[in-house]
Amino acid sequence: ELTRLRSALNWAVKRKVLAPQAAGYVWVPSKPEGRTRVLSSDEIDRLLAGCVMPHVRLFVIVALATGARSGAILELTWDRVDFEAGIINLKSDETINPLTKRARKGRAVLPMSDEVRAALSEAKAAALSDFVIEWNGERVESIKKGFGEACRRAGLSDVTPHTIRHTVATMLDEAGADPKLISRYLGHRHAASTAIYTHPKPESLKPLADVVPLRRRG
């Protein structure tokens, strides 16, 4: 809100609607540190064990398999799950209002792993709606409550659905995947965006720390 107020005042000053003295100065606090929480393999197992509701468990499985945003997973419909080709198409035909500055988030078309295929096949057999993530035959609008309860059962703190996206990006990075492929996997339009999501453990950076020789030679 402060940023928008400052922009509006600057707009008025540039068009001489307001004098600079009248506009004054709008202080805006610095942005908080970005989230760096990443789940370990043990925490992933605990999270899955804590998912007692089938739609929450399926959400977590798809999130771990795709690294997709919550919105993309909750909007996923069965017509974009191709079992024959082994493909999950997370792209949406959502129409963006050209009068707004809201940009469409990038989404990917990804192959299925054997685990996610099995989970999706089981869910498809019992599906009551067009949406992959459903409850009582209705689309699930928000997964926050069910996900939070699963985290509580798993004894996990400071974990949100978006933590899974950071976890997937970090695991792919630590496995040595090509940054450009990781970017495509996460649906990023620009590879630079992917760096926000990767949080390598300090021990994985050890080989880099040994590159510069500090020991005296001779």
Short mmCIF file of C-alpha atoms in Angstrom, two decimals:
data_model
loop_
_atom_site.label_atom_id
_atom_site.label_comp_id
_atom_site.label_asym_id
_atom_site.label_seq_id
_atom_site.Cartn_x
_atom_site.Cartn_y
_atom_site.Cartn_z
CA GLU A 1 0.00 0.00 0.00
CA LEU A 2 2.86 2.38 0.78
CA THR A 3 4.53 1.55 -2.52
CA ARG A 4 1.33 2.31 -4.42
CA LEU A 5 0.85 5.54 -2.52
CA ARG A 6 4.39 6.61 -3.38
CA SER A 7 3.82 5.72 -7.05
CA ALA A 8 0.59 7.74 -7.13
CA LEU A 9 2.30 10.78 -5.60
CA ASN A 10 5.23 10.52 -8.01
CA TRP A 11 2.76 10.30 -10.90
CA ALA A 12 1.03 13.47 -9.67
CA VAL A 13 4.35 15.34 -9.27
CA LYS A 14 5.53 14.42 -12.79
CA ARG A 15 2.28 15.76 -14.24
CA LYS A 16 2.44 18.84 -12.05
CA VAL A 17 -0.79 17.98 -10.29
CA LEU A 18 1.12 18.28 -7.01
CA ALA A 19 4.17 20.25 -6.05
CA PRO A 20 7.10 18.13 -4.81
CA GLN A 21 6.77 19.72 -1.38
CA ALA A 22 3.11 18.74 -1.18
CA ALA A 23 3.81 15.14 -2.18
CA GLY A 24 6.43 14.71 0.52
CA TYR A 25 8.36 11.50 1.03
CA VAL A 26 6.75 8.09 1.58
CA TRP A 27 8.92 5.70 3.57
CA VAL A 28 8.69 2.05 2.51
CA PRO A 29 10.21 -0.71 4.68
CA SER A 30 12.72 -3.05 3.10
CA LYS A 31 11.51 -6.40 1.87
CA PRO A 32 11.80 -9.27 4.36
CA GLU A 33 14.23 -12.12 3.83
CA GLY A 34 12.93 -14.72 1.41
CA ARG A 35 11.96 -18.16 2.66
CA THR A 36 14.79 -20.67 2.59
CA ARG A 37 13.02 -23.62 4.25
CA VAL A 38 13.68 -26.89 2.45
CA LEU A 39 12.40 -30.31 3.49
CA SER A 40 14.81 -33.17 4.08
CA SER A 41 14.05 -36.70 2.83
CA ASP A 42 13.01 -37.69 6.36
CA GLU A 43 10.67 -34.71 6.61
CA ILE A 44 9.10 -35.59 3.26
CA ASP A 45 8.36 -39.09 4.57
CA ARG A 46 6.86 -37.63 7.75
CA LEU A 47 4.73 -35.19 5.77
CA LEU A 48 3.32 -37.95 3.57
CA ALA A 49 2.59 -40.04 6.67
CA GLY A 50 0.76 -37.07 8.17
CA CYS A 51 -1.58 -36.77 5.18
CA VAL A 52 -4.62 -38.73 6.37
CA MET A 53 -7.04 -37.01 3.96
CA PRO A 54 -6.74 -38.51 0.46
CA HIS A 55 -6.99 -35.17 -1.37
CA VAL A 56 -4.23 -33.66 0.78
CA ARG A 57 -1.98 -36.66 0.21
CA LEU A 58 -2.57 -36.52 -3.55
CA PHE A 59 -1.79 -32.80 -3.54
CA VAL A 60 1.53 -33.41 -1.76
CA ILE A 61 2.46 -36.25 -4.13
CA VAL A 62 1.74 -34.14 -7.22
CA ALA A 63 3.60 -31.16 -5.69
CA LEU A 64 6.66 -33.31 -4.97
CA ALA A 65 6.54 -34.81 -8.46
CA THR A 66 6.16 -31.52 -10.32
CA GLY A 67 7.40 -28.72 -8.05
CA ALA A 68 4.33 -26.80 -9.22
CA ARG A 69 2.64 -23.93 -7.41
CA SER A 70 -0.45 -24.68 -5.35
CA GLY A 71 -2.71 -22.80 -7.75
CA ALA A 72 -1.55 -24.84 -10.74
CA ILE A 73 -2.16 -28.12 -8.92
CA LEU A 74 -5.59 -27.13 -7.58
CA GLU A 75 -6.63 -25.99 -11.07
CA LEU A 76 -5.41 -29.20 -12.73
CA THR A 77 -8.18 -31.08 -14.51
CA TRP A 78 -8.25 -34.69 -15.66
CA ASP A 79 -8.32 -33.75 -19.34
CA ARG A 80 -4.75 -32.47 -18.89
CA VAL A 81 -3.51 -35.72 -17.37
CA ASP A 82 -2.51 -38.01 -20.23
CA PHE A 83 -1.91 -41.49 -18.85
CA GLU A 84 -1.15 -42.95 -22.29
CA ALA A 85 1.61 -40.42 -23.01
CA GLY A 86 2.63 -40.20 -19.35
CA ILE A 87 2.26 -36.41 -19.32
CA ILE A 88 0.87 -33.86 -16.84
CA ASN A 89 0.00 -30.57 -18.52
CA LEU A 90 -0.06 -27.85 -15.87
CA LYS A 91 -0.71 -25.07 -18.36
CA SER A 92 -4.04 -23.28 -18.09
CA ASP A 93 -6.26 -21.45 -20.57
CA GLU A 94 -6.95 -18.72 -17.99
CA THR A 95 -7.63 -15.36 -19.60
CA ILE A 96 -5.69 -12.46 -18.10
CA ASN A 97 -7.36 -9.05 -18.06
CA PRO A 98 -5.15 -6.81 -20.25
CA LEU A 99 -6.10 -3.77 -18.17
CA THR A 100 -4.31 -5.18 -15.12
CA LYS A 101 -0.59 -5.70 -14.59
CA ARG A 102 -1.06 -9.22 -13.26
CA ALA A 103 1.11 -11.61 -15.25
CA ARG A 104 0.36 -15.25 -15.87
CA LYS A 105 2.70 -17.47 -13.88
CA GLY A 106 4.69 -19.85 -16.02
CA ARG A 107 3.66 -23.50 -15.97
CA ALA A 108 5.22 -26.66 -17.34
CA VAL A 109 4.28 -29.84 -19.17
CA LEU A 110 5.97 -32.67 -17.29
CA PRO A 111 6.42 -36.44 -17.51
CA MET A 112 4.91 -38.68 -14.83
CA SER A 113 7.04 -40.74 -12.51
CA ASP A 114 5.83 -44.26 -11.68
CA GLU A 115 4.81 -43.13 -8.18
CA VAL A 116 2.70 -40.20 -9.33
CA ARG A 117 1.13 -42.29 -12.11
CA ALA A 118 -0.01 -44.85 -9.54
CA ALA A 119 -1.42 -42.14 -7.25
CA LEU A 120 -3.23 -40.38 -10.10
CA SER A 121 -4.61 -43.63 -11.52
CA GLU A 122 -6.10 -44.51 -8.13
CA ALA A 123 -7.61 -41.04 -7.80
CA LYS A 124 -9.00 -41.07 -11.36
CA ALA A 125 -10.82 -44.32 -10.69
CA ALA A 126 -12.72 -42.68 -7.82
CA ALA A 127 -13.05 -39.19 -9.35
CA LEU A 128 -16.38 -37.39 -8.96
CA SER A 129 -15.44 -34.15 -10.71
CA ASP A 130 -13.24 -32.79 -13.47
CA PHE A 131 -10.60 -31.65 -10.98
CA VAL A 132 -7.71 -33.82 -9.89
CA ILE A 133 -7.73 -32.43 -6.35
CA GLU A 134 -11.32 -32.73 -5.13
CA TRP A 135 -13.24 -33.28 -1.94
CA ASN A 136 -16.81 -34.62 -1.88
CA GLY A 137 -17.02 -34.17 -5.62
CA GLU A 138 -16.10 -30.49 -5.45
CA ARG A 139 -12.99 -28.62 -6.47
CA VAL A 140 -10.68 -27.76 -3.55
CA GLU A 141 -10.21 -23.99 -3.55
CA SER A 142 -7.53 -23.91 -0.82
CA ILE A 143 -5.27 -26.62 0.59
CA LYS A 144 -3.85 -24.53 3.45
CA LYS A 145 -5.99 -25.98 6.25
CA GLY A 146 -5.53 -29.64 5.29
CA PHE A 147 -1.85 -29.12 4.58
CA GLY A 148 -1.39 -27.38 7.92
CA GLU A 149 -3.01 -30.29 9.75
CA ALA A 150 -0.73 -32.75 7.94
CA CYS A 151 2.31 -30.70 8.99
CA ARG A 152 1.07 -30.66 12.59
CA ARG A 153 0.76 -34.46 12.62
CA ALA A 154 4.23 -34.72 11.06
CA GLY A 155 5.72 -32.38 13.66
CA LEU A 156 6.86 -29.92 10.99
CA SER A 157 7.05 -26.18 11.59
CA ASP A 158 7.47 -23.22 9.24
CA VAL A 159 6.32 -25.32 6.29
CA THR A 160 3.82 -24.17 3.66
CA PRO A 161 2.73 -25.74 0.36
CA HIS A 162 5.23 -23.44 -1.38
CA THR A 163 8.02 -25.03 0.68
CA ILE A 164 7.63 -28.10 -1.52
CA ARG A 165 8.44 -26.05 -4.61
CA HIS A 166 11.64 -24.79 -2.99
CA THR A 167 12.45 -28.36 -1.92
CA VAL A 168 12.05 -29.78 -5.43
CA ALA A 169 14.18 -27.00 -6.95
CA THR A 170 16.93 -27.52 -4.37
CA MET A 171 16.97 -31.31 -4.78
CA LEU A 172 17.23 -31.00 -8.56
CA ASP A 173 20.04 -28.47 -8.18
CA GLU A 174 21.96 -30.63 -5.70
CA ALA A 175 21.54 -33.63 -8.01
CA GLY A 176 23.50 -31.69 -10.64
CA ALA A 177 20.63 -31.03 -13.04
CA ASP A 178 21.18 -28.44 -15.75
CA PRO A 179 19.89 -25.06 -14.45
CA LYS A 180 18.07 -24.48 -17.74
CA LEU A 181 16.23 -27.79 -17.37
CA ILE A 182 15.35 -26.99 -13.75
CA SER A 183 13.96 -23.69 -14.96
CA ARG A 184 11.79 -25.47 -17.53
CA TYR A 185 10.70 -28.03 -14.94
CA LEU A 186 9.48 -25.27 -12.63
CA GLY A 187 7.78 -23.42 -15.47
CA HIS A 188 10.01 -20.35 -15.24
CA ARG A 189 10.31 -18.14 -18.29
CA HIS A 190 13.76 -16.99 -17.26
CA ALA A 191 16.50 -19.11 -15.71
CA ALA A 192 17.37 -16.27 -13.33
CA SER A 193 14.06 -16.81 -11.54
CA THR A 194 15.09 -20.34 -10.59
CA ALA A 195 17.94 -19.12 -8.40
CA ILE A 196 15.35 -17.79 -5.93
CA TYR A 197 14.15 -21.33 -5.30
CA THR A 198 17.42 -23.20 -4.91
CA HIS A 199 18.94 -23.32 -1.43
CA PRO A 200 21.95 -25.68 -1.46
CA LYS A 201 23.12 -27.03 1.87
CA PRO A 202 26.50 -25.66 3.05
CA GLU A 203 28.10 -29.10 2.81
CA SER A 204 27.18 -29.33 -0.88
CA LEU A 205 29.26 -26.19 -1.48
CA LYS A 206 32.43 -27.73 0.04
CA PRO A 207 34.06 -28.52 -3.33
CA LEU A 208 33.77 -24.84 -4.25
CA ALA A 209 35.40 -23.77 -0.98
CA ASP A 210 38.44 -25.90 -1.82
CA VAL A 211 39.00 -24.30 -5.23
CA VAL A 212 40.98 -21.29 -4.00
CA PRO A 213 44.34 -22.49 -2.54
CA LEU A 214 45.16 -20.82 0.78
CA ARG A 215 48.00 -23.15 1.73
CA ARG A 216 51.43 -21.71 1.01
CA ARG A 217 53.39 -23.56 -1.59
CA GLY A 218 57.11 -24.24 -1.59
#
